[in-house]
mmCIF file of C-alpha atoms in Angstrom:
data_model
loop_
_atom_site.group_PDB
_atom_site.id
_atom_site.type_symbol
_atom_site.label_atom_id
_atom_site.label_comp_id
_atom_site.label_asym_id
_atom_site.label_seq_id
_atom_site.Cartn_x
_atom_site.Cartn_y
_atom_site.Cartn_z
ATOM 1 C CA UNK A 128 93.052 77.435 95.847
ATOM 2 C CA UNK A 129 91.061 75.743 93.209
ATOM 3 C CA UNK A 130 87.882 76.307 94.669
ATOM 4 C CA UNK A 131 84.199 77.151 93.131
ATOM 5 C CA UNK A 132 82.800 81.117 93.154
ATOM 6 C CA UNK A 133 79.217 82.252 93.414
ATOM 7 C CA UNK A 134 78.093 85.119 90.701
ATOM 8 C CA UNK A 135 77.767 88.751 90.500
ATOM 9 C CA UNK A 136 74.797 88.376 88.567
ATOM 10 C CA UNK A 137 73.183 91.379 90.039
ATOM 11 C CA UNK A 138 75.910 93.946 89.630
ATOM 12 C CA UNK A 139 77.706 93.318 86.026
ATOM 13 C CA UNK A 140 75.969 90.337 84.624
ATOM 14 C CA UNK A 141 73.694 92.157 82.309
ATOM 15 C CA UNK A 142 75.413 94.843 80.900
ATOM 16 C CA UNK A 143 79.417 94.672 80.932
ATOM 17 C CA UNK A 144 79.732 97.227 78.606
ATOM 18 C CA UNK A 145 78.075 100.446 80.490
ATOM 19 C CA UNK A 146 79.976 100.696 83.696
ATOM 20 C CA UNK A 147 78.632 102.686 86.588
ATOM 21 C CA UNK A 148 80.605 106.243 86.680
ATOM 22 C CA UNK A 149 80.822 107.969 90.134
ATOM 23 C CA UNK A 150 80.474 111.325 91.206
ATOM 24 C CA UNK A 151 83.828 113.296 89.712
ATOM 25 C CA UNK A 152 84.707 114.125 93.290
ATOM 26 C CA UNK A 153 88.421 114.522 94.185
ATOM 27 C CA UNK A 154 90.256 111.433 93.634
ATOM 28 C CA UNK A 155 94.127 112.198 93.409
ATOM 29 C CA UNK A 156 95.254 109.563 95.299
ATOM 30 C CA UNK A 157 94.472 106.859 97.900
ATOM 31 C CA UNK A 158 93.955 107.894 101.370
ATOM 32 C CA UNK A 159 92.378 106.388 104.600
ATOM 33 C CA UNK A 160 88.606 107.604 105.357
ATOM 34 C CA UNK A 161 88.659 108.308 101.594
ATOM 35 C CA UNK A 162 84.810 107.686 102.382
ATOM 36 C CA UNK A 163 84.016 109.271 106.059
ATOM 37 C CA UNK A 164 82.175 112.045 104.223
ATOM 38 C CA UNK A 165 80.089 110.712 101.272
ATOM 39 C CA UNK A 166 79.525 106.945 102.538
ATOM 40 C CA UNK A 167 81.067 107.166 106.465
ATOM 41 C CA UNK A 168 79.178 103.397 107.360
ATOM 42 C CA UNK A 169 80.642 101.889 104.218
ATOM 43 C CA UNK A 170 83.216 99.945 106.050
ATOM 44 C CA UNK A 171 81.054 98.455 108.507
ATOM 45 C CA UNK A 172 78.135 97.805 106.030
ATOM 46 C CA UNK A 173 81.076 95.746 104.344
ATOM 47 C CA UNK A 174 82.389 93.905 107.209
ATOM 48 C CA UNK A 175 78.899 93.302 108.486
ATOM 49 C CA UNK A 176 78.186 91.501 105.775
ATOM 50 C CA UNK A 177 81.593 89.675 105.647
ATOM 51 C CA UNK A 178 81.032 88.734 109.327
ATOM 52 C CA UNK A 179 77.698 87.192 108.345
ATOM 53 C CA UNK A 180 79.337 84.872 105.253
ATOM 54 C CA UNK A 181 82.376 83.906 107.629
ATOM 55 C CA UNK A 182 79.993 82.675 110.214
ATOM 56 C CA UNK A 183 77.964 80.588 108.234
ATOM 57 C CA UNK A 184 81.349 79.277 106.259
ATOM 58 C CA UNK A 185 84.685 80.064 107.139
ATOM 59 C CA UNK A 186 86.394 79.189 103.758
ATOM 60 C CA UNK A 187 85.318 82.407 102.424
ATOM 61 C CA UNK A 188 87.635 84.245 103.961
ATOM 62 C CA UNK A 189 90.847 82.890 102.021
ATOM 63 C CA UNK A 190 88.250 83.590 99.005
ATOM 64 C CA UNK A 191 87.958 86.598 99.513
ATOM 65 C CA UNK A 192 92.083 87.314 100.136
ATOM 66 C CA UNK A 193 92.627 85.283 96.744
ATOM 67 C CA UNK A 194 89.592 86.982 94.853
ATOM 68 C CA UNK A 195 91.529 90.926 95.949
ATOM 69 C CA UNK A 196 94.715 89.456 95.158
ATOM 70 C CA UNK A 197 93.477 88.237 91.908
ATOM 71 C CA UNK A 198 92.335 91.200 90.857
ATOM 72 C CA UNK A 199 95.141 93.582 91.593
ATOM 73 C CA UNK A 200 97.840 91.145 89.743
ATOM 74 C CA UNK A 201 96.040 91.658 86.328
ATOM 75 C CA UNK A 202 95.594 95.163 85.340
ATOM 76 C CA UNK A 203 95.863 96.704 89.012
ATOM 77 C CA UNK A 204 92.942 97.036 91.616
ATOM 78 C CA UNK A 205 90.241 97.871 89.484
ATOM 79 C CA UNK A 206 87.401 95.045 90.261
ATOM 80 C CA UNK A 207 88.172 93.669 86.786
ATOM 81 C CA UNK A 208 88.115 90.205 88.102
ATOM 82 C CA UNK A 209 84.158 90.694 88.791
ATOM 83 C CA UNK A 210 83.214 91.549 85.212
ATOM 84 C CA UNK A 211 81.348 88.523 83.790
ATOM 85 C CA UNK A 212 81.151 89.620 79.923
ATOM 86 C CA UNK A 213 84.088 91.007 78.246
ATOM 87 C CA UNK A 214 82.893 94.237 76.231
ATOM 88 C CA UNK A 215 85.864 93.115 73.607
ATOM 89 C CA UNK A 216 84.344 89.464 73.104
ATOM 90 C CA UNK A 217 86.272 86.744 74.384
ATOM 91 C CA UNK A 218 86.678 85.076 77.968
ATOM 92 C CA UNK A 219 86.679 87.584 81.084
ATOM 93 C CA UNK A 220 89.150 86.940 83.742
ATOM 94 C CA UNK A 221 86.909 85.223 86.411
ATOM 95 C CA UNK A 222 87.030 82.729 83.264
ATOM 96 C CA UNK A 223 90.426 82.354 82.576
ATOM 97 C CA UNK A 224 91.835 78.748 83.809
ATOM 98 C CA UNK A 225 94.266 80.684 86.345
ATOM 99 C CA UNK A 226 90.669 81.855 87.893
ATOM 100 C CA UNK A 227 88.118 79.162 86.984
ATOM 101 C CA UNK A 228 86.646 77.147 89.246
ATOM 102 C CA UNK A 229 89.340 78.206 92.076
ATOM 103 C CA UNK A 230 88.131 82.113 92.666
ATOM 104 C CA UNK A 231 85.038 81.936 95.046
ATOM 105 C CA UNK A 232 83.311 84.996 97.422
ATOM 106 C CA UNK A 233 81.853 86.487 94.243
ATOM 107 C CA UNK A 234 78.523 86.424 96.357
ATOM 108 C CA UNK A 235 79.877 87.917 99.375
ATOM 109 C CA UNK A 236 80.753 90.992 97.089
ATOM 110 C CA UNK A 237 77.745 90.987 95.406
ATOM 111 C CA UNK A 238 76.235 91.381 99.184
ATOM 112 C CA UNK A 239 78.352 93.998 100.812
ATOM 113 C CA UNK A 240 77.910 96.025 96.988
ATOM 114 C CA UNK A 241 74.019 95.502 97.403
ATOM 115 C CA UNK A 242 74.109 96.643 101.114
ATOM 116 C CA UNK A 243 76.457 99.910 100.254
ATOM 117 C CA UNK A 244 74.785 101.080 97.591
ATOM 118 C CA UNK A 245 71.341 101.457 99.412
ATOM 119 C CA UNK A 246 72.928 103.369 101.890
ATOM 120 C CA UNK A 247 75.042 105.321 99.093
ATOM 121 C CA UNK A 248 74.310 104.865 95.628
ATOM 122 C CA UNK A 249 76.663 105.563 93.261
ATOM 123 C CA UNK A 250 79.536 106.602 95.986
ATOM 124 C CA UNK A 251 81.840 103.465 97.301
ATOM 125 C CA UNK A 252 83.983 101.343 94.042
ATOM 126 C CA UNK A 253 83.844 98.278 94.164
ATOM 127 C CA UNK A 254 87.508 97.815 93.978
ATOM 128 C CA UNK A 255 87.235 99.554 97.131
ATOM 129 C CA UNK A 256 84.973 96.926 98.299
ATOM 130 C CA UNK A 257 87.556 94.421 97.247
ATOM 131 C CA UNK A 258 90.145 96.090 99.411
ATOM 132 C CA UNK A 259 87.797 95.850 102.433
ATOM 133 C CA UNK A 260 86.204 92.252 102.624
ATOM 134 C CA UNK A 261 90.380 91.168 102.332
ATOM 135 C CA UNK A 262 91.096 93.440 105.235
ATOM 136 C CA UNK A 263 87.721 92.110 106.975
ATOM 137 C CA UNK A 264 88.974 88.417 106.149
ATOM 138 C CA UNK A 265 92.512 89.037 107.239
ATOM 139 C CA UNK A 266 90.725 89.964 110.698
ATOM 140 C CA UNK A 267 88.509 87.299 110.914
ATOM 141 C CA UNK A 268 91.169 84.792 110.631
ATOM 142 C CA UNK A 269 94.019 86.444 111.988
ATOM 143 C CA UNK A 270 92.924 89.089 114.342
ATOM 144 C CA UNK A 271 94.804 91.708 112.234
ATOM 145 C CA UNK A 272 93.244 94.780 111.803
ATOM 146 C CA UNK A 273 94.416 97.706 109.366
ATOM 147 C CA UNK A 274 93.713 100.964 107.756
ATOM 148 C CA UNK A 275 92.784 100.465 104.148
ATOM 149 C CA UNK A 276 93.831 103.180 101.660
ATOM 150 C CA UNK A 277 90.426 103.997 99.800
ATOM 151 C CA UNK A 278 89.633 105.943 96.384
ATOM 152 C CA UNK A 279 90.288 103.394 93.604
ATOM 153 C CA UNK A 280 88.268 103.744 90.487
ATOM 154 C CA UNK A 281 87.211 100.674 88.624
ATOM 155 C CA UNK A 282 87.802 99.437 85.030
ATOM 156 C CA UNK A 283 85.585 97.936 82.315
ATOM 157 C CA UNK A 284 88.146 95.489 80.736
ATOM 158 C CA UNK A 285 88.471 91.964 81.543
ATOM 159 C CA UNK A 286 90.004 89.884 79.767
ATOM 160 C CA UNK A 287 90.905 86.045 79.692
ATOM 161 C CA UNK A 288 94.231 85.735 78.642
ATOM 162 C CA UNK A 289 96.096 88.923 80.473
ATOM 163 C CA UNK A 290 94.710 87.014 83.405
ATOM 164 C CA UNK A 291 96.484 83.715 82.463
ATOM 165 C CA UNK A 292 99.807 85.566 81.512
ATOM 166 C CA UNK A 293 99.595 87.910 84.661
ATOM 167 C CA UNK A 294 98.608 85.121 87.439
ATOM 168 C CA UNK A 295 101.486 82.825 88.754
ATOM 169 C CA UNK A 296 100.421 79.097 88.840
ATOM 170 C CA UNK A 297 101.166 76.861 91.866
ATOM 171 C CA UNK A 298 103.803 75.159 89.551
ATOM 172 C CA UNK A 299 105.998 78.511 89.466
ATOM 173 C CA UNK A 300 109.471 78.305 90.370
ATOM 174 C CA UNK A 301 111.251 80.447 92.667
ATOM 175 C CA UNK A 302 112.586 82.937 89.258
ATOM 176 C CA UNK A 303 109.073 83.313 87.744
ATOM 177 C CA UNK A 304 107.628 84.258 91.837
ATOM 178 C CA UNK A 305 110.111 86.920 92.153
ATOM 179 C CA UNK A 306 109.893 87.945 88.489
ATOM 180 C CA UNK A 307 106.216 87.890 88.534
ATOM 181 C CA UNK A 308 105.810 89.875 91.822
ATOM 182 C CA UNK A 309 108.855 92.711 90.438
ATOM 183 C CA UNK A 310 106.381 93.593 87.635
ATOM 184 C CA UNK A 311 103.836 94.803 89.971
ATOM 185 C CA UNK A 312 106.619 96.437 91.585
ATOM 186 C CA UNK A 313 106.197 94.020 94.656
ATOM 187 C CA UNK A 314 109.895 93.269 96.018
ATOM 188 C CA UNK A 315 110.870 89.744 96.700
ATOM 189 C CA UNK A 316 110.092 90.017 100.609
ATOM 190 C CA UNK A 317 106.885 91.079 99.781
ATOM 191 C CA UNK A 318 106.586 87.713 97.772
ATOM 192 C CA UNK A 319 107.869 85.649 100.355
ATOM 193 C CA UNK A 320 105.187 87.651 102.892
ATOM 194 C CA UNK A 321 102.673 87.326 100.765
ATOM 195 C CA UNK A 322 102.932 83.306 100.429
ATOM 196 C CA UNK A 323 101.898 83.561 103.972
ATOM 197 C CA UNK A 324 98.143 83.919 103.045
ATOM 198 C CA UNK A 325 98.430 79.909 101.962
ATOM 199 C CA UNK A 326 98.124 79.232 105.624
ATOM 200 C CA UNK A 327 94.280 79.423 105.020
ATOM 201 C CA UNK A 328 92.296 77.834 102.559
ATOM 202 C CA UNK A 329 92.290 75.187 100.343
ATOM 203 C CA UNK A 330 93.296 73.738 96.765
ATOM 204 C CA UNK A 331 91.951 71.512 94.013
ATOM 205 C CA UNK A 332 93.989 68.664 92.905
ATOM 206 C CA UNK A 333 94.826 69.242 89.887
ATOM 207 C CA UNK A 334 96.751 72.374 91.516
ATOM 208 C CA UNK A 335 99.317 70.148 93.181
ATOM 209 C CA UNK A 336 98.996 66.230 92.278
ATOM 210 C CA UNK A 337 101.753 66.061 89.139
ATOM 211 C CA UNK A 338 103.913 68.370 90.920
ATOM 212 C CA UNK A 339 103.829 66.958 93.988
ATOM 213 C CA UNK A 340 104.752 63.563 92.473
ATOM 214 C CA UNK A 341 107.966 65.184 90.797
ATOM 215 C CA UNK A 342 108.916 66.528 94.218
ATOM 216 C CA UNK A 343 108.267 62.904 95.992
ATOM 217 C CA UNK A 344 110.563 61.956 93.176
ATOM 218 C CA UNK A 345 113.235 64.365 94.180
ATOM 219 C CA UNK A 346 112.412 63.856 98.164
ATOM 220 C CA UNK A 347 111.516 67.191 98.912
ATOM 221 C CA UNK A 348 107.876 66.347 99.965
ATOM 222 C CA UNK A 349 107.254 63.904 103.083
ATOM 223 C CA UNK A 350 106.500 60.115 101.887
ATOM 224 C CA UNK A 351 103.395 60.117 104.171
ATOM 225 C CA UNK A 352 101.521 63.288 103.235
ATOM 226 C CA UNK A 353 102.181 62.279 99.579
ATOM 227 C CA UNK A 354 100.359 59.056 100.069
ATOM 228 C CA UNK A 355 97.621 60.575 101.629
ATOM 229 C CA UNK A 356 97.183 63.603 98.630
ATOM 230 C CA UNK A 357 97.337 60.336 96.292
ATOM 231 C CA UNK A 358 94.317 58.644 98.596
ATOM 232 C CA UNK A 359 92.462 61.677 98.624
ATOM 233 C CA UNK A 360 92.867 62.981 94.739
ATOM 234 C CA UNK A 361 91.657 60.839 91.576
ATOM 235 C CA UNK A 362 94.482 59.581 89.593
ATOM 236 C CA UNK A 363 93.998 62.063 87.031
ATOM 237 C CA UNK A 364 92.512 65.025 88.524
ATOM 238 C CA UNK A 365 91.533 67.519 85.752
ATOM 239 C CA UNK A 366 91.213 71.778 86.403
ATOM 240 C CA UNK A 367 87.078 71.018 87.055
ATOM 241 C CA UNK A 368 87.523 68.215 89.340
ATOM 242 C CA UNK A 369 85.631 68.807 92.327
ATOM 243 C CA UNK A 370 88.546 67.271 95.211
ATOM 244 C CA UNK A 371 90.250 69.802 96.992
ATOM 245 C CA UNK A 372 92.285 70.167 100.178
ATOM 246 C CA UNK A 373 93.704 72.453 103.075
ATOM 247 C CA UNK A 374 96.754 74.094 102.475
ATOM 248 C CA UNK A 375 97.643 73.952 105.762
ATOM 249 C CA UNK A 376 97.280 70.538 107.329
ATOM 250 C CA UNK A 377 97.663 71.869 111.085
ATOM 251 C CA UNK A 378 95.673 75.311 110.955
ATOM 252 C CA UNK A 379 94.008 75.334 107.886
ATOM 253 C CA UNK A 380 91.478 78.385 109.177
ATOM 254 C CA UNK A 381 93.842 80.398 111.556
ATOM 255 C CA UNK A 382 95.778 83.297 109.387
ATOM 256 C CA UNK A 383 99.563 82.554 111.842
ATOM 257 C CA UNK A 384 102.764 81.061 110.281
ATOM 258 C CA UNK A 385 102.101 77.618 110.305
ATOM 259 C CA UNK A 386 103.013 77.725 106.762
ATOM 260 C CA UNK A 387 106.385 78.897 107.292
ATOM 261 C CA UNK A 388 106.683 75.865 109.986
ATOM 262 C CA UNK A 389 105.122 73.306 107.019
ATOM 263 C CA UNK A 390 107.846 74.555 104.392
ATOM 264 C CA UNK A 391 110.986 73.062 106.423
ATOM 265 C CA UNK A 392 108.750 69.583 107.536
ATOM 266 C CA UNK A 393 108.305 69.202 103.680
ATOM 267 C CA UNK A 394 104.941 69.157 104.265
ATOM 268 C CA UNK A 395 104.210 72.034 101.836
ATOM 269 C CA UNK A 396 100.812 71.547 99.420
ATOM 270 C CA UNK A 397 102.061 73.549 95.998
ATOM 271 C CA UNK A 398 105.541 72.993 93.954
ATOM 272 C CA UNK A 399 105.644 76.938 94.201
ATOM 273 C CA UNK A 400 105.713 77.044 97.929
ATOM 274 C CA UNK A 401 108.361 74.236 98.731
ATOM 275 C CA UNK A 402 110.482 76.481 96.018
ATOM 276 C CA UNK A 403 110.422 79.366 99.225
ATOM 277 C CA UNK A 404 112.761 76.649 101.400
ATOM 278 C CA UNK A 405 114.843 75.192 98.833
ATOM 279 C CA UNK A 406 116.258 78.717 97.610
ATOM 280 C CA UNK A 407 119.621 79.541 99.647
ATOM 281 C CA UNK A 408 118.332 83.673 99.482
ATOM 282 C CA UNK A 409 115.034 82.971 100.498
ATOM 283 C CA UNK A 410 115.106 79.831 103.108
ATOM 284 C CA UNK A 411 116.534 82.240 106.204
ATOM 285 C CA UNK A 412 113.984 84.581 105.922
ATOM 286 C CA UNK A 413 111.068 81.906 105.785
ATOM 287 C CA UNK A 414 112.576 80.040 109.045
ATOM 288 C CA UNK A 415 112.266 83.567 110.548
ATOM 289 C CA UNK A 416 109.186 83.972 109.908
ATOM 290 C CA UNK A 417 107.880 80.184 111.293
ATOM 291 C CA UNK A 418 110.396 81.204 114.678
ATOM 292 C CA UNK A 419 108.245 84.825 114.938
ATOM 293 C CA UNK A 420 104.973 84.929 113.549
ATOM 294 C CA UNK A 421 104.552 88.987 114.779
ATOM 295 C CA UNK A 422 107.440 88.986 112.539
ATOM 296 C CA UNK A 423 105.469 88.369 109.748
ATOM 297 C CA UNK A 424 102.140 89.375 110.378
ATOM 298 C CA UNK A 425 103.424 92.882 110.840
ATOM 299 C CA UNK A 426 105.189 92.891 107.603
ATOM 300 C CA UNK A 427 101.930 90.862 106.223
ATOM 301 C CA UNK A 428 100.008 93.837 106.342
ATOM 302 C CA UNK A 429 101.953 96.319 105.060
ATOM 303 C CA UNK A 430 102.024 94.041 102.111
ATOM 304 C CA UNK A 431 98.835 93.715 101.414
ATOM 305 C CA UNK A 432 98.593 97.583 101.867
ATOM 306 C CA UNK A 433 100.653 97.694 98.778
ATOM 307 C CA UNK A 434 99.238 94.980 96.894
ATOM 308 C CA UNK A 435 96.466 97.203 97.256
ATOM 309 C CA UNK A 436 97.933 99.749 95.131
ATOM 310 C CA UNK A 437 98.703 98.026 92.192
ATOM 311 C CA UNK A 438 98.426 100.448 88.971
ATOM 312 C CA UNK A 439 95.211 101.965 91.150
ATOM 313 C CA UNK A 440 92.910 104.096 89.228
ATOM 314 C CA UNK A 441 92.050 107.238 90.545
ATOM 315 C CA UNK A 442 91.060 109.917 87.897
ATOM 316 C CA UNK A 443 87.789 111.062 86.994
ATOM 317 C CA UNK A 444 87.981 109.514 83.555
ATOM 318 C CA UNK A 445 87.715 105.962 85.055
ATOM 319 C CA UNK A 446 85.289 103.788 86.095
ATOM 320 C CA UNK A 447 83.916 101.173 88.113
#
């Protein structure tokens, strides 16, 4: 997870305080083909473009899944996570040591924003955009396709520390996951879905090292794949040191339920995923989901559906 980003130089560097405002056309509420009218190629401009960056480097798709994520669990699905300059002063959220260096695919929006706009100006959010290249990646890796609900505005705010007080670290513990996911009105199921999405990508060290020693301590990760984290990290890794590795040691680029099978092998990267196993409530639903991986690719989706509507905006006095 604690992997570099491009920029969105292009889009928001410049001027963080004027945001673009889009046509006042109806925007109620999220619906699917929100754009079939005013933009009707914007989804495939999108995953075109998405298609293209997967190609030439698959690790963008979990990038892309974290940078959506990201975004949402701060102040809703607005694209705040893009802004580079906070209008208010201070650190943004792409900044914010929950985000920085770990969220990457900043270019990859940057693209698909470029390509939409030529074809539309002014007419597809890029929140919406951020709903999209997740779905896109989620196919790419997973061969899961699904209808996204489009119409979010964006906002203007960013800011560092709501991102640091919003995100949940890989050292949570089983209370502050369920806590942190109730807030967004996310239920614990969804939580324990949503973990899934570690079965792709990667982390920096200084994500798991010290809390991966504490569980060697208590036995709870295997002796061997402890030795080799230890080989591969620098004894003390700090949050800009450049080491990382895959989450998942057997599939690290397939979205499937490998990580469910990792949890009970103690074989699990972050202190906040071996937490999913070693909680009485939680560890029978996990071992389902590593026996039936339809199981939990069907509920996957519907999760990230409503991920995607975290505290959406969708009035004509917001922004993108």
């Amino acid at each position: 997870m604690r992997t570099s980003g491009g920029g969105f130089a292009g889009l928001v560097a410049s001027v963080a305080t004027v945001c673009l405002l889009l046509p006042t056309a109806s925007r109620a509420q999220l619906k699917v083909g929100f754009y079939n009218t005013t933009c009707p190629n914007a989804e495939a401009l999108v995953r075109q473009v998405v298609t293209a960056a997967f190609a030439n480097n698959s690790s963008v798709a979990p990038g892309l899944i974290r940078l959506h994520f990201h975004d949402c669990f701060v102040r809703g699905c607005d694209a705040s996570v893009l802004l580079s300059v906070n209008p208010d002063c201070g650190n943004t959220e792409r900044q914010s040591s929950a985000n920085n260096p770990s969220l990457r695919g900043f270019d990859v929006i940057d693209a698909a924003k470029t390509a939409v706009e030529r074809s539309c100006p002014r007419t597809v959010s890029c929140a919406d955009i951020l709903a999209f290249v997740a779905r896109d990646s989620v196919n790419l890796t997973g061969k899961l396709f699904y209808q996204v609900p489009t119409g979010r505005w964006g906002g203007c705010v960013s800011n560092e520390t709501e991102a640091n007080n919003n995100l949940l670290g890989p050292d949570s513990t089983v209370e502050v996951l369920i806590n942190g996911f109730r807030k967004k009105n996310l239920s614990v199921e969804d939580m324990l879905v949503l973990s899934g999405s570690h079965t792709i990508g990667s982390s920096h060290c200084a994500s798991f090292l010290a809390t991966n020693r504490r569980q060697r301590a208590n036995e709870t990760i295997s002796a061997a794949y402890q030795a080799l984290l230890e080989a591969l990290c620098p004894p003390n890794s700090g949050q800009f040191d450049p080491n990382t590795t895959e989450i998942d040691v057997s599939t690290p680029v397939v979205l499937d339920n490998n990580y469910y099978k990792l949890l009970s092998l103690n074989l699990s990267l972050h202190f906040s995923d071996d937490q999913l196993i070693r909680n009485a409530t939680l560890a029978p639903f996990a071992n389902a989901f590593a026996a039936n991986e339809m199981l939990w690719k069907d509920k996957f989706v519907a999760a990230m559906i409503k991920m995607g509507n975290i505290k959406v905006k969708t009035g004509i006095m917001d922004e993108i």
